[in-house]
Amino acid sequence: MIARLTLLTAAAALLQTAPQPQPAPAQLPVVRPEIVRSYPHDTGAFTEGLLFDGGRLYESTGREGQSVIRQVDLATGRTLREAKVPAGLFGEGIVAWKRQLFSVTWHGGRGFRWSLPDLKAAGEWRYTGEGWAMTDDGRHIILSDGTPALRFLDPATMRVARTLNVTANGRPLKNLNELEYIDGEIWANVWMTRFIVRIDPTTGKVKGALDLAELVAKAGTTDPDAVANGIAYDRQARRIYVTGKNWPQLFEIKLPAK
Ligand SMILES: [Ca+2]
């Protein structure tokens, strides 16, 4: 069913994460994605990042002592390979760049590099502030840290090339979490909400949002922290996948026809 809605409630829920109260009249287009297929997902996975690379699905998980980076079989949800993030660290997002996978951790600014596809430890890198998630636009690695600012890193040096300040209805939008670059847009789930926003990578403006109410209902979660922290785009097959922290399913979704 096509559900293209200008949901005051949805926009208000998004905007309550902005620093100032008093949301502007909400005109963000909000759609409910269609579920194409469902696959099993490990309910033990506290998902922090999801990506497709070379036809392979990778997932990172969080929590100290449970943080891993794994290759997952899409059809069965089974782990095919797994690498442990060093003890005492809370794993966050991942991005693939050439023959390596980069990962970040929540606090402490320690990032790691892993070989692809075998996930062998291949070194470390550093950044300032928190690390929440990453994706890439083909030129830069894009890093979120819970603030409204996305950092664009030069993959050769991992230094900040530019910063993008994200706004929704003219107001800064914080808690940008898991990222995925999809056909010229940056998609980000907003922590503690059931929404994914679609960000213009040039202006930082949120162009619209996806309301994941149906996915959250199917996942059967009531924990507001059990957000859709896994967004992956298979760039070859042009398929979008979404899962969440400890969700029993991983969904292929698509935007409703216009
Ligand atoms: Ca992703």
PDB file of C-alpha atoms and ligand atoms in Angstrom:
ATOM      1  CA  MET A   1       0.000   0.000   0.000  1.00  0.00           C
ATOM      2  CA  ILE A   2       1.286   3.419  -0.869  1.00  0.00           C
ATOM      3  CA  ALA A   3       1.464   5.524   2.221  1.00  0.00           C
ATOM      4  CA  ARG A   4       2.935   8.849   1.361  1.00  0.00           C
ATOM      5  CA  LEU A   5       2.130  10.890   4.381  1.00  0.00           C
ATOM      6  CA  THR A   6       2.945  14.268   5.724  1.00  0.00           C
ATOM      7  CA  LEU A   7       2.916  13.004   9.254  1.00  0.00           C
ATOM      8  CA  LEU A   8       2.955  15.710  11.832  1.00  0.00           C
ATOM      9  CA  THR A   9       3.489  13.087  14.479  1.00  0.00           C
ATOM     10  CA  ALA A  10       6.413  11.535  12.612  1.00  0.00           C
ATOM     11  CA  ALA A  11       8.120  14.831  12.024  1.00  0.00           C
ATOM     12  CA  ALA A  12       7.496  15.866  15.597  1.00  0.00           C
ATOM     13  CA  ALA A  13       9.055  12.626  16.815  1.00  0.00           C
ATOM     14  CA  LEU A  14      12.108  13.327  14.703  1.00  0.00           C
ATOM     15  CA  LEU A  15      12.366  16.932  15.720  1.00  0.00           C
ATOM     16  CA  GLN A  16      12.117  16.250  19.407  1.00  0.00           C
ATOM     17  CA  THR A  17      15.679  15.044  19.088  1.00  0.00           C
ATOM     18  CA  ALA A  18      16.731  18.508  17.927  1.00  0.00           C
ATOM     19  CA  PRO A  19      18.160  20.779  20.614  1.00  0.00           C
ATOM     20  CA  GLN A  20      15.398  23.384  20.629  1.00  0.00           C
ATOM     21  CA  PRO A  21      11.755  22.624  21.326  1.00  0.00           C
ATOM     22  CA  GLN A  22       8.979  24.203  19.266  1.00  0.00           C
ATOM     23  CA  PRO A  23       9.072  22.282  15.990  1.00  0.00           C
ATOM     24  CA  ALA A  24       8.365  24.283  12.886  1.00  0.00           C
ATOM     25  CA  PRO A  25       5.310  23.276  10.853  1.00  0.00           C
ATOM     26  CA  ALA A  26       6.382  19.912   9.565  1.00  0.00           C
ATOM     27  CA  GLN A  27       6.454  19.404   5.822  1.00  0.00           C
ATOM     28  CA  LEU A  28       8.878  16.518   5.682  1.00  0.00           C
ATOM     29  CA  PRO A  29       7.534  13.865   3.359  1.00  0.00           C
ATOM     30  CA  VAL A  30       7.357  10.637   5.334  1.00  0.00           C
ATOM     31  CA  VAL A  31       6.786   7.290   3.645  1.00  0.00           C
ATOM     32  CA  ARG A  32       6.327   3.775   4.893  1.00  0.00           C
ATOM     33  CA  PRO A  33       8.651   1.419   3.004  1.00  0.00           C
ATOM     34  CA  GLU A  34       7.339  -1.794   1.505  1.00  0.00           C
ATOM     35  CA  ILE A  35       8.795  -5.065   2.775  1.00  0.00           C
ATOM     36  CA  VAL A  36      10.057  -7.105  -0.178  1.00  0.00           C
ATOM     37  CA  ARG A  37      11.374 -10.107   1.762  1.00  0.00           C
ATOM     38  CA  SER A  38      12.300 -11.133   5.285  1.00  0.00           C
ATOM     39  CA  TYR A  39      15.365 -13.123   6.282  1.00  0.00           C
ATOM     40  CA  PRO A  40      16.443 -14.536   9.662  1.00  0.00           C
ATOM     41  CA  HIS A  41      18.665 -12.332  11.825  1.00  0.00           C
ATOM     42  CA  ASP A  42      20.655 -13.315  14.915  1.00  0.00           C
ATOM     43  CA  THR A  43      18.712 -11.981  17.914  1.00  0.00           C
ATOM     44  CA  GLY A  44      21.994 -11.986  19.820  1.00  0.00           C
ATOM     45  CA  ALA A  45      23.381  -9.342  17.472  1.00  0.00           C
ATOM     46  CA  PHE A  46      23.290  -5.847  18.973  1.00  0.00           C
ATOM     47  CA  THR A  47      23.551  -4.407  15.488  1.00  0.00           C
ATOM     48  CA  GLU A  48      25.695  -1.301  15.030  1.00  0.00           C
ATOM     49  CA  GLY A  49      26.473  -1.442  11.327  1.00  0.00           C
ATOM     50  CA  LEU A  50      25.520  -3.314   8.166  1.00  0.00           C
ATOM     51  CA  LEU A  51      26.913  -3.230   4.656  1.00  0.00           C
ATOM     52  CA  PHE A  52      27.182  -5.096   1.390  1.00  0.00           C
ATOM     53  CA  ASP A  53      30.514  -5.400  -0.355  1.00  0.00           C
ATOM     54  CA  GLY A  54      31.272  -7.555  -3.363  1.00  0.00           C
ATOM     55  CA  GLY A  55      28.094  -9.552  -2.889  1.00  0.00           C
ATOM     56  CA  ARG A  56      28.916 -10.260   0.758  1.00  0.00           C
ATOM     57  CA  LEU A  57      26.945  -9.048   3.758  1.00  0.00           C
ATOM     58  CA  TYR A  58      28.857  -7.730   6.796  1.00  0.00           C
ATOM     59  CA  GLU A  59      27.539  -6.753  10.201  1.00  0.00           C
ATOM     60  CA  SER A  60      29.132  -5.162  13.240  1.00  0.00           C
ATOM     61  CA  THR A  61      27.808  -5.478  16.762  1.00  0.00           C
ATOM     62  CA  GLY A  62      28.263  -3.511  19.956  1.00  0.00           C
ATOM     63  CA  ARG A  63      28.494  -3.851  23.725  1.00  0.00           C
ATOM     64  CA  GLU A  64      31.751  -4.382  25.528  1.00  0.00           C
ATOM     65  CA  GLY A  65      32.881  -7.984  25.353  1.00  0.00           C
ATOM     66  CA  GLN A  66      30.351  -8.797  22.623  1.00  0.00           C
ATOM     67  CA  SER A  67      31.597  -6.533  19.850  1.00  0.00           C
ATOM     68  CA  VAL A  68      32.351  -8.407  16.648  1.00  0.00           C
ATOM     69  CA  ILE A  69      32.572  -7.881  12.918  1.00  0.00           C
ATOM     70  CA  ARG A  70      31.109 -10.734  10.943  1.00  0.00           C
ATOM     71  CA  GLN A  71      30.245 -11.886   7.500  1.00  0.00           C
ATOM     72  CA  VAL A  72      26.674 -13.130   7.505  1.00  0.00           C
ATOM     73  CA  ASP A  73      24.853 -15.462   5.140  1.00  0.00           C
ATOM     74  CA  LEU A  74      21.857 -13.456   3.966  1.00  0.00           C
ATOM     75  CA  ALA A  75      19.551 -16.423   3.401  1.00  0.00           C
ATOM     76  CA  THR A  76      20.056 -18.127   6.761  1.00  0.00           C
ATOM     77  CA  GLY A  77      21.389 -15.348   9.010  1.00  0.00           C
ATOM     78  CA  ARG A  78      24.277 -17.611   9.975  1.00  0.00           C
ATOM     79  CA  THR A  79      27.720 -16.215  10.720  1.00  0.00           C
ATOM     80  CA  LEU A  80      30.264 -17.273   8.095  1.00  0.00           C
ATOM     81  CA  ARG A  81      33.319 -15.485   9.513  1.00  0.00           C
ATOM     82  CA  GLU A  82      33.835 -13.419  12.613  1.00  0.00           C
ATOM     83  CA  ALA A  83      36.492 -11.152  14.092  1.00  0.00           C
ATOM     84  CA  LYS A  84      36.448  -9.835  17.639  1.00  0.00           C
ATOM     85  CA  VAL A  85      36.873  -6.146  18.408  1.00  0.00           C
ATOM     86  CA  PRO A  86      39.572  -5.831  21.122  1.00  0.00           C
ATOM     87  CA  ALA A  87      38.305  -6.380  24.676  1.00  0.00           C
ATOM     88  CA  GLY A  88      36.960  -3.412  26.588  1.00  0.00           C
ATOM     89  CA  LEU A  89      35.750  -1.596  23.479  1.00  0.00           C
ATOM     90  CA  PHE A  90      32.185  -0.998  22.288  1.00  0.00           C
ATOM     91  CA  GLY A  91      32.042  -1.676  18.562  1.00  0.00           C
ATOM     92  CA  GLU A  92      30.096   0.652  16.308  1.00  0.00           C
ATOM     93  CA  GLY A  93      29.847   1.092  12.536  1.00  0.00           C
ATOM     94  CA  ILE A  94      31.764  -0.281   9.571  1.00  0.00           C
ATOM     95  CA  VAL A  95      32.596   0.759   6.011  1.00  0.00           C
ATOM     96  CA  ALA A  96      34.322  -1.083   3.177  1.00  0.00           C
ATOM     97  CA  TRP A  97      36.990   0.757   1.226  1.00  0.00           C
ATOM     98  CA  LYS A  98      38.866  -1.080  -1.477  1.00  0.00           C
ATOM     99  CA  ARG A  99      40.256  -4.277   0.045  1.00  0.00           C
ATOM    100  CA  GLN A 100      39.687  -3.284   3.651  1.00  0.00           C
ATOM    101  CA  LEU A 101      36.906  -2.793   6.121  1.00  0.00           C
ATOM    102  CA  PHE A 102      37.206   0.117   8.582  1.00  0.00           C
ATOM    103  CA  SER A 103      35.464   0.049  11.943  1.00  0.00           C
ATOM    104  CA  VAL A 104      34.902   2.540  14.748  1.00  0.00           C
ATOM    105  CA  THR A 105      34.242   2.227  18.464  1.00  0.00           C
ATOM    106  CA  TRP A 106      31.915   4.318  20.581  1.00  0.00           C
ATOM    107  CA  HIS A 107      34.353   6.086  22.928  1.00  0.00           C
ATOM    108  CA  GLY A 108      38.089   6.638  22.827  1.00  0.00           C
ATOM    109  CA  GLY A 109      38.645   7.369  19.158  1.00  0.00           C
ATOM    110  CA  ARG A 110      40.102   3.971  18.261  1.00  0.00           C
ATOM    111  CA  GLY A 111      39.308   2.731  14.793  1.00  0.00           C
ATOM    112  CA  PHE A 112      40.403  -0.559  13.276  1.00  0.00           C
ATOM    113  CA  ARG A 113      41.123  -1.922   9.812  1.00  0.00           C
ATOM    114  CA  TRP A 114      40.317  -5.454   8.689  1.00  0.00           C
ATOM    115  CA  SER A 115      41.199  -7.299   5.516  1.00  0.00           C
ATOM    116  CA  LEU A 116      38.433  -8.220   3.079  1.00  0.00           C
ATOM    117  CA  PRO A 117      36.985 -10.696   2.729  1.00  0.00           C
ATOM    118  CA  ASP A 118      38.741 -12.688   5.457  1.00  0.00           C
ATOM    119  CA  LEU A 119      38.431 -10.143   8.322  1.00  0.00           C
ATOM    120  CA  LYS A 120      42.007 -10.371   9.565  1.00  0.00           C
ATOM    121  CA  ALA A 121      43.183  -7.498  11.800  1.00  0.00           C
ATOM    122  CA  ALA A 122      45.092  -5.065   9.549  1.00  0.00           C
ATOM    123  CA  GLY A 123      45.874  -2.092  11.781  1.00  0.00           C
ATOM    124  CA  GLU A 124      44.375   0.858  13.582  1.00  0.00           C
ATOM    125  CA  TRP A 125      43.420   4.450  12.837  1.00  0.00           C
ATOM    126  CA  ARG A 126      42.402   7.376  15.040  1.00  0.00           C
ATOM    127  CA  TYR A 127      39.690   9.999  15.075  1.00  0.00           C
ATOM    128  CA  THR A 128      38.442  12.567  17.581  1.00  0.00           C
ATOM    129  CA  GLY A 129      35.160  12.405  19.467  1.00  0.00           C
ATOM    130  CA  GLU A 130      32.729   9.521  19.330  1.00  0.00           C
ATOM    131  CA  GLY A 131      32.340   6.988  16.546  1.00  0.00           C
ATOM    132  CA  TRP A 132      28.800   5.901  15.657  1.00  0.00           C
ATOM    133  CA  ALA A 133      28.668   4.741  12.030  1.00  0.00           C
ATOM    134  CA  MET A 134      30.208   5.039   8.583  1.00  0.00           C
ATOM    135  CA  THR A 135      29.443   4.777   4.890  1.00  0.00           C
ATOM    136  CA  ASP A 136      31.097   6.074   1.713  1.00  0.00           C
ATOM    137  CA  ASP A 137      30.084   8.057  -1.343  1.00  0.00           C
ATOM    138  CA  GLY A 138      32.813   6.633  -3.590  1.00  0.00           C
ATOM    139  CA  ARG A 139      35.197   9.520  -2.746  1.00  0.00           C
ATOM    140  CA  HIS A 140      35.028   9.954   0.997  1.00  0.00           C
ATOM    141  CA  ILE A 141      34.288   7.873   4.041  1.00  0.00           C
ATOM    142  CA  ILE A 142      31.426   9.496   5.942  1.00  0.00           C
ATOM    143  CA  LEU A 143      31.401   9.265   9.760  1.00  0.00           C
ATOM    144  CA  SER A 144      28.542   9.955  12.188  1.00  0.00           C
ATOM    145  CA  ASP A 145      29.104  10.635  15.879  1.00  0.00           C
ATOM    146  CA  GLY A 146      25.680  11.357  17.356  1.00  0.00           C
ATOM    147  CA  THR A 147      25.807  15.074  16.591  1.00  0.00           C
ATOM    148  CA  PRO A 148      24.139  16.787  13.592  1.00  0.00           C
ATOM    149  CA  ALA A 149      27.575  16.923  11.885  1.00  0.00           C
ATOM    150  CA  LEU A 150      28.728  14.227   9.474  1.00  0.00           C
ATOM    151  CA  ARG A 151      32.472  14.131   8.819  1.00  0.00           C
ATOM    152  CA  PHE A 152      33.774  13.360   5.331  1.00  0.00           C
ATOM    153  CA  LEU A 153      37.159  11.644   5.672  1.00  0.00           C
ATOM    154  CA  ASP A 154      39.837  11.304   3.021  1.00  0.00           C
ATOM    155  CA  PRO A 155      40.223   7.506   2.809  1.00  0.00           C
ATOM    156  CA  ALA A 156      43.959   7.846   2.098  1.00  0.00           C
ATOM    157  CA  THR A 157      44.663   9.628   5.394  1.00  0.00           C
ATOM    158  CA  MET A 158      41.379   9.317   7.345  1.00  0.00           C
ATOM    159  CA  ARG A 159      41.624  13.066   7.988  1.00  0.00           C
ATOM    160  CA  VAL A 160      38.526  15.267   7.851  1.00  0.00           C
ATOM    161  CA  ALA A 161      38.070  16.780   4.387  1.00  0.00           C
ATOM    162  CA  ARG A 162      34.771  18.519   5.146  1.00  0.00           C
ATOM    163  CA  THR A 163      31.876  18.548   7.583  1.00  0.00           C
ATOM    164  CA  LEU A 164      28.198  18.427   6.671  1.00  0.00           C
ATOM    165  CA  ASN A 165      25.684  19.922   9.113  1.00  0.00           C
ATOM    166  CA  VAL A 166      22.388  18.090   8.846  1.00  0.00           C
ATOM    167  CA  THR A 167      19.100  19.932   9.300  1.00  0.00           C
ATOM    168  CA  ALA A 168      15.447  18.896   9.259  1.00  0.00           C
ATOM    169  CA  ASN A 169      12.967  21.693   8.642  1.00  0.00           C
ATOM    170  CA  GLY A 170      15.812  24.172   9.139  1.00  0.00           C
ATOM    171  CA  ARG A 171      16.852  22.837  12.531  1.00  0.00           C
ATOM    172  CA  PRO A 172      19.909  20.749  13.442  1.00  0.00           C
ATOM    173  CA  LEU A 173      19.109  17.046  13.591  1.00  0.00           C
ATOM    174  CA  LYS A 174      21.210  15.095  16.066  1.00  0.00           C
ATOM    175  CA  ASN A 175      21.420  11.383  16.902  1.00  0.00           C
ATOM    176  CA  LEU A 176      22.229  10.509  13.287  1.00  0.00           C
ATOM    177  CA  ASN A 177      23.257   6.924  13.667  1.00  0.00           C
ATOM    178  CA  GLU A 178      23.814   4.082  11.172  1.00  0.00           C
ATOM    179  CA  LEU A 179      24.552   5.396   7.684  1.00  0.00           C
ATOM    180  CA  GLU A 180      24.169   4.151   4.130  1.00  0.00           C
ATOM    181  CA  TYR A 181      24.899   6.022   0.915  1.00  0.00           C
ATOM    182  CA  ILE A 182      22.113   5.157  -1.545  1.00  0.00           C
ATOM    183  CA  ASP A 183      21.973   6.609  -5.046  1.00  0.00           C
ATOM    184  CA  GLY A 184      23.215  10.085  -4.196  1.00  0.00           C
ATOM    185  CA  GLU A 185      21.612  10.361  -0.760  1.00  0.00           C
ATOM    186  CA  ILE A 186      22.870   9.649   2.737  1.00  0.00           C
ATOM    187  CA  TRP A 187      20.385   7.567   4.691  1.00  0.00           C
ATOM    188  CA  ALA A 188      20.661   7.665   8.478  1.00  0.00           C
ATOM    189  CA  ASN A 189      18.533   6.144  11.167  1.00  0.00           C
ATOM    190  CA  VAL A 190      17.818   8.519  14.019  1.00  0.00           C
ATOM    191  CA  TRP A 191      18.649   6.957  17.368  1.00  0.00           C
ATOM    192  CA  MET A 192      15.714   6.398  19.719  1.00  0.00           C
ATOM    193  CA  THR A 193      13.207   6.863  16.885  1.00  0.00           C
ATOM    194  CA  ARG A 194      11.758   4.526  14.277  1.00  0.00           C
ATOM    195  CA  PHE A 195      12.792   6.787  11.411  1.00  0.00           C
ATOM    196  CA  ILE A 196      15.417   6.752   8.717  1.00  0.00           C
ATOM    197  CA  VAL A 197      16.086  10.172   7.184  1.00  0.00           C
ATOM    198  CA  ARG A 198      17.293  10.823   3.640  1.00  0.00           C
ATOM    199  CA  ILE A 199      19.929  13.538   3.606  1.00  0.00           C
ATOM    200  CA  ASP A 200      21.092  15.655   0.673  1.00  0.00           C
ATOM    201  CA  PRO A 201      24.901  15.233   0.832  1.00  0.00           C
ATOM    202  CA  THR A 202      25.518  18.711  -0.585  1.00  0.00           C
ATOM    203  CA  THR A 203      23.205  20.848   1.554  1.00  0.00           C
ATOM    204  CA  GLY A 204      22.737  18.618   4.587  1.00  0.00           C
ATOM    205  CA  LYS A 205      18.986  19.093   4.340  1.00  0.00           C
ATOM    206  CA  VAL A 206      16.727  16.154   5.180  1.00  0.00           C
ATOM    207  CA  LYS A 207      14.650  15.506   2.069  1.00  0.00           C
ATOM    208  CA  GLY A 208      12.288  13.017   3.628  1.00  0.00           C
ATOM    209  CA  ALA A 209      11.967  10.195   6.087  1.00  0.00           C
ATOM    210  CA  LEU A 210      11.032   6.522   6.197  1.00  0.00           C
ATOM    211  CA  ASP A 211       8.703   5.463   8.976  1.00  0.00           C
ATOM    212  CA  LEU A 212       9.699   1.919   9.982  1.00  0.00           C
ATOM    213  CA  ALA A 213       6.583   1.271  12.079  1.00  0.00           C
ATOM    214  CA  GLU A 214       5.748  -1.939  10.198  1.00  0.00           C
ATOM    215  CA  LEU A 215       9.282  -3.335  10.534  1.00  0.00           C
ATOM    216  CA  VAL A 216       9.422  -2.484  14.234  1.00  0.00           C
ATOM    217  CA  ALA A 217       6.039  -4.173  14.747  1.00  0.00           C
ATOM    218  CA  LYS A 218       7.183  -7.323  12.962  1.00  0.00           C
ATOM    219  CA  ALA A 219      10.411  -7.339  14.962  1.00  0.00           C
ATOM    220  CA  GLY A 220       8.210  -7.262  18.048  1.00  0.00           C
ATOM    221  CA  THR A 221      10.448  -4.845  19.883  1.00  0.00           C
ATOM    222  CA  THR A 222       9.244  -2.304  22.400  1.00  0.00           C
ATOM    223  CA  ASP A 223      12.662  -1.084  23.514  1.00  0.00           C
ATOM    224  CA  PRO A 224      13.187   2.426  22.110  1.00  0.00           C
ATOM    225  CA  ASP A 225      16.924   1.682  21.891  1.00  0.00           C
ATOM    226  CA  ALA A 226      16.285  -1.339  19.630  1.00  0.00           C
ATOM    227  CA  VAL A 227      16.577   0.910  16.611  1.00  0.00           C
ATOM    228  CA  ALA A 228      17.149   0.055  12.954  1.00  0.00           C
ATOM    229  CA  ASN A 229      20.892   0.251  13.279  1.00  0.00           C
ATOM    230  CA  GLY A 230      21.592  -1.870  10.239  1.00  0.00           C
ATOM    231  CA  ILE A 231      21.118  -0.337   6.802  1.00  0.00           C
ATOM    232  CA  ALA A 232      22.876  -1.871   3.809  1.00  0.00           C
ATOM    233  CA  TYR A 233      22.626  -1.226   0.083  1.00  0.00           C
ATOM    234  CA  ASP A 234      23.656  -3.832  -2.446  1.00  0.00           C
ATOM    235  CA  ARG A 235      24.848  -1.395  -5.097  1.00  0.00           C
ATOM    236  CA  GLN A 236      24.991  -4.021  -7.827  1.00  0.00           C
ATOM    237  CA  ALA A 237      21.575  -5.561  -7.260  1.00  0.00           C
ATOM    238  CA  ARG A 238      20.109  -2.202  -6.073  1.00  0.00           C
ATOM    239  CA  ARG A 239      18.539  -3.764  -3.019  1.00  0.00           C
ATOM    240  CA  ILE A 240      18.132  -2.108   0.379  1.00  0.00           C
ATOM    241  CA  TYR A 241      18.324  -4.127   3.606  1.00  0.00           C
ATOM    242  CA  VAL A 242      17.365  -3.035   7.105  1.00  0.00           C
ATOM    243  CA  THR A 243      17.663  -4.757  10.462  1.00  0.00           C
ATOM    244  CA  GLY A 244      17.903  -3.607  14.058  1.00  0.00           C
ATOM    245  CA  LYS A 245      19.438  -4.318  17.416  1.00  0.00           C
ATOM    246  CA  ASN A 246      18.491  -7.886  18.372  1.00  0.00           C
ATOM    247  CA  TRP A 247      15.737  -8.020  15.753  1.00  0.00           C
ATOM    248  CA  PRO A 248      14.730 -11.559  14.647  1.00  0.00           C
ATOM    249  CA  GLN A 249      14.497 -10.467  11.010  1.00  0.00           C
ATOM    250  CA  LEU A 250      16.500  -8.657   8.400  1.00  0.00           C
ATOM    251  CA  PHE A 251      14.231  -7.034   5.821  1.00  0.00           C
ATOM    252  CA  GLU A 252      14.695  -6.137   2.202  1.00  0.00           C
ATOM    253  CA  ILE A 253      12.684  -2.966   1.709  1.00  0.00           C
ATOM    254  CA  LYS A 254      11.827  -0.600  -1.084  1.00  0.00           C
ATOM    255  CA  LEU A 255      10.341   2.828  -1.272  1.00  0.00           C
ATOM    256  CA  PRO A 256       6.692   2.931  -2.272  1.00  0.00           C
ATOM    257  CA  ALA A 257       6.029   3.809  -5.901  1.00  0.00           C
ATOM    258  CA  LYS A 258       5.333   7.503  -6.385  1.00  0.00           C
TER     259      LYS A 258
HETATM  260 CA    CA B   1      25.454   0.806   6.472  1.00  0.00          CA
END
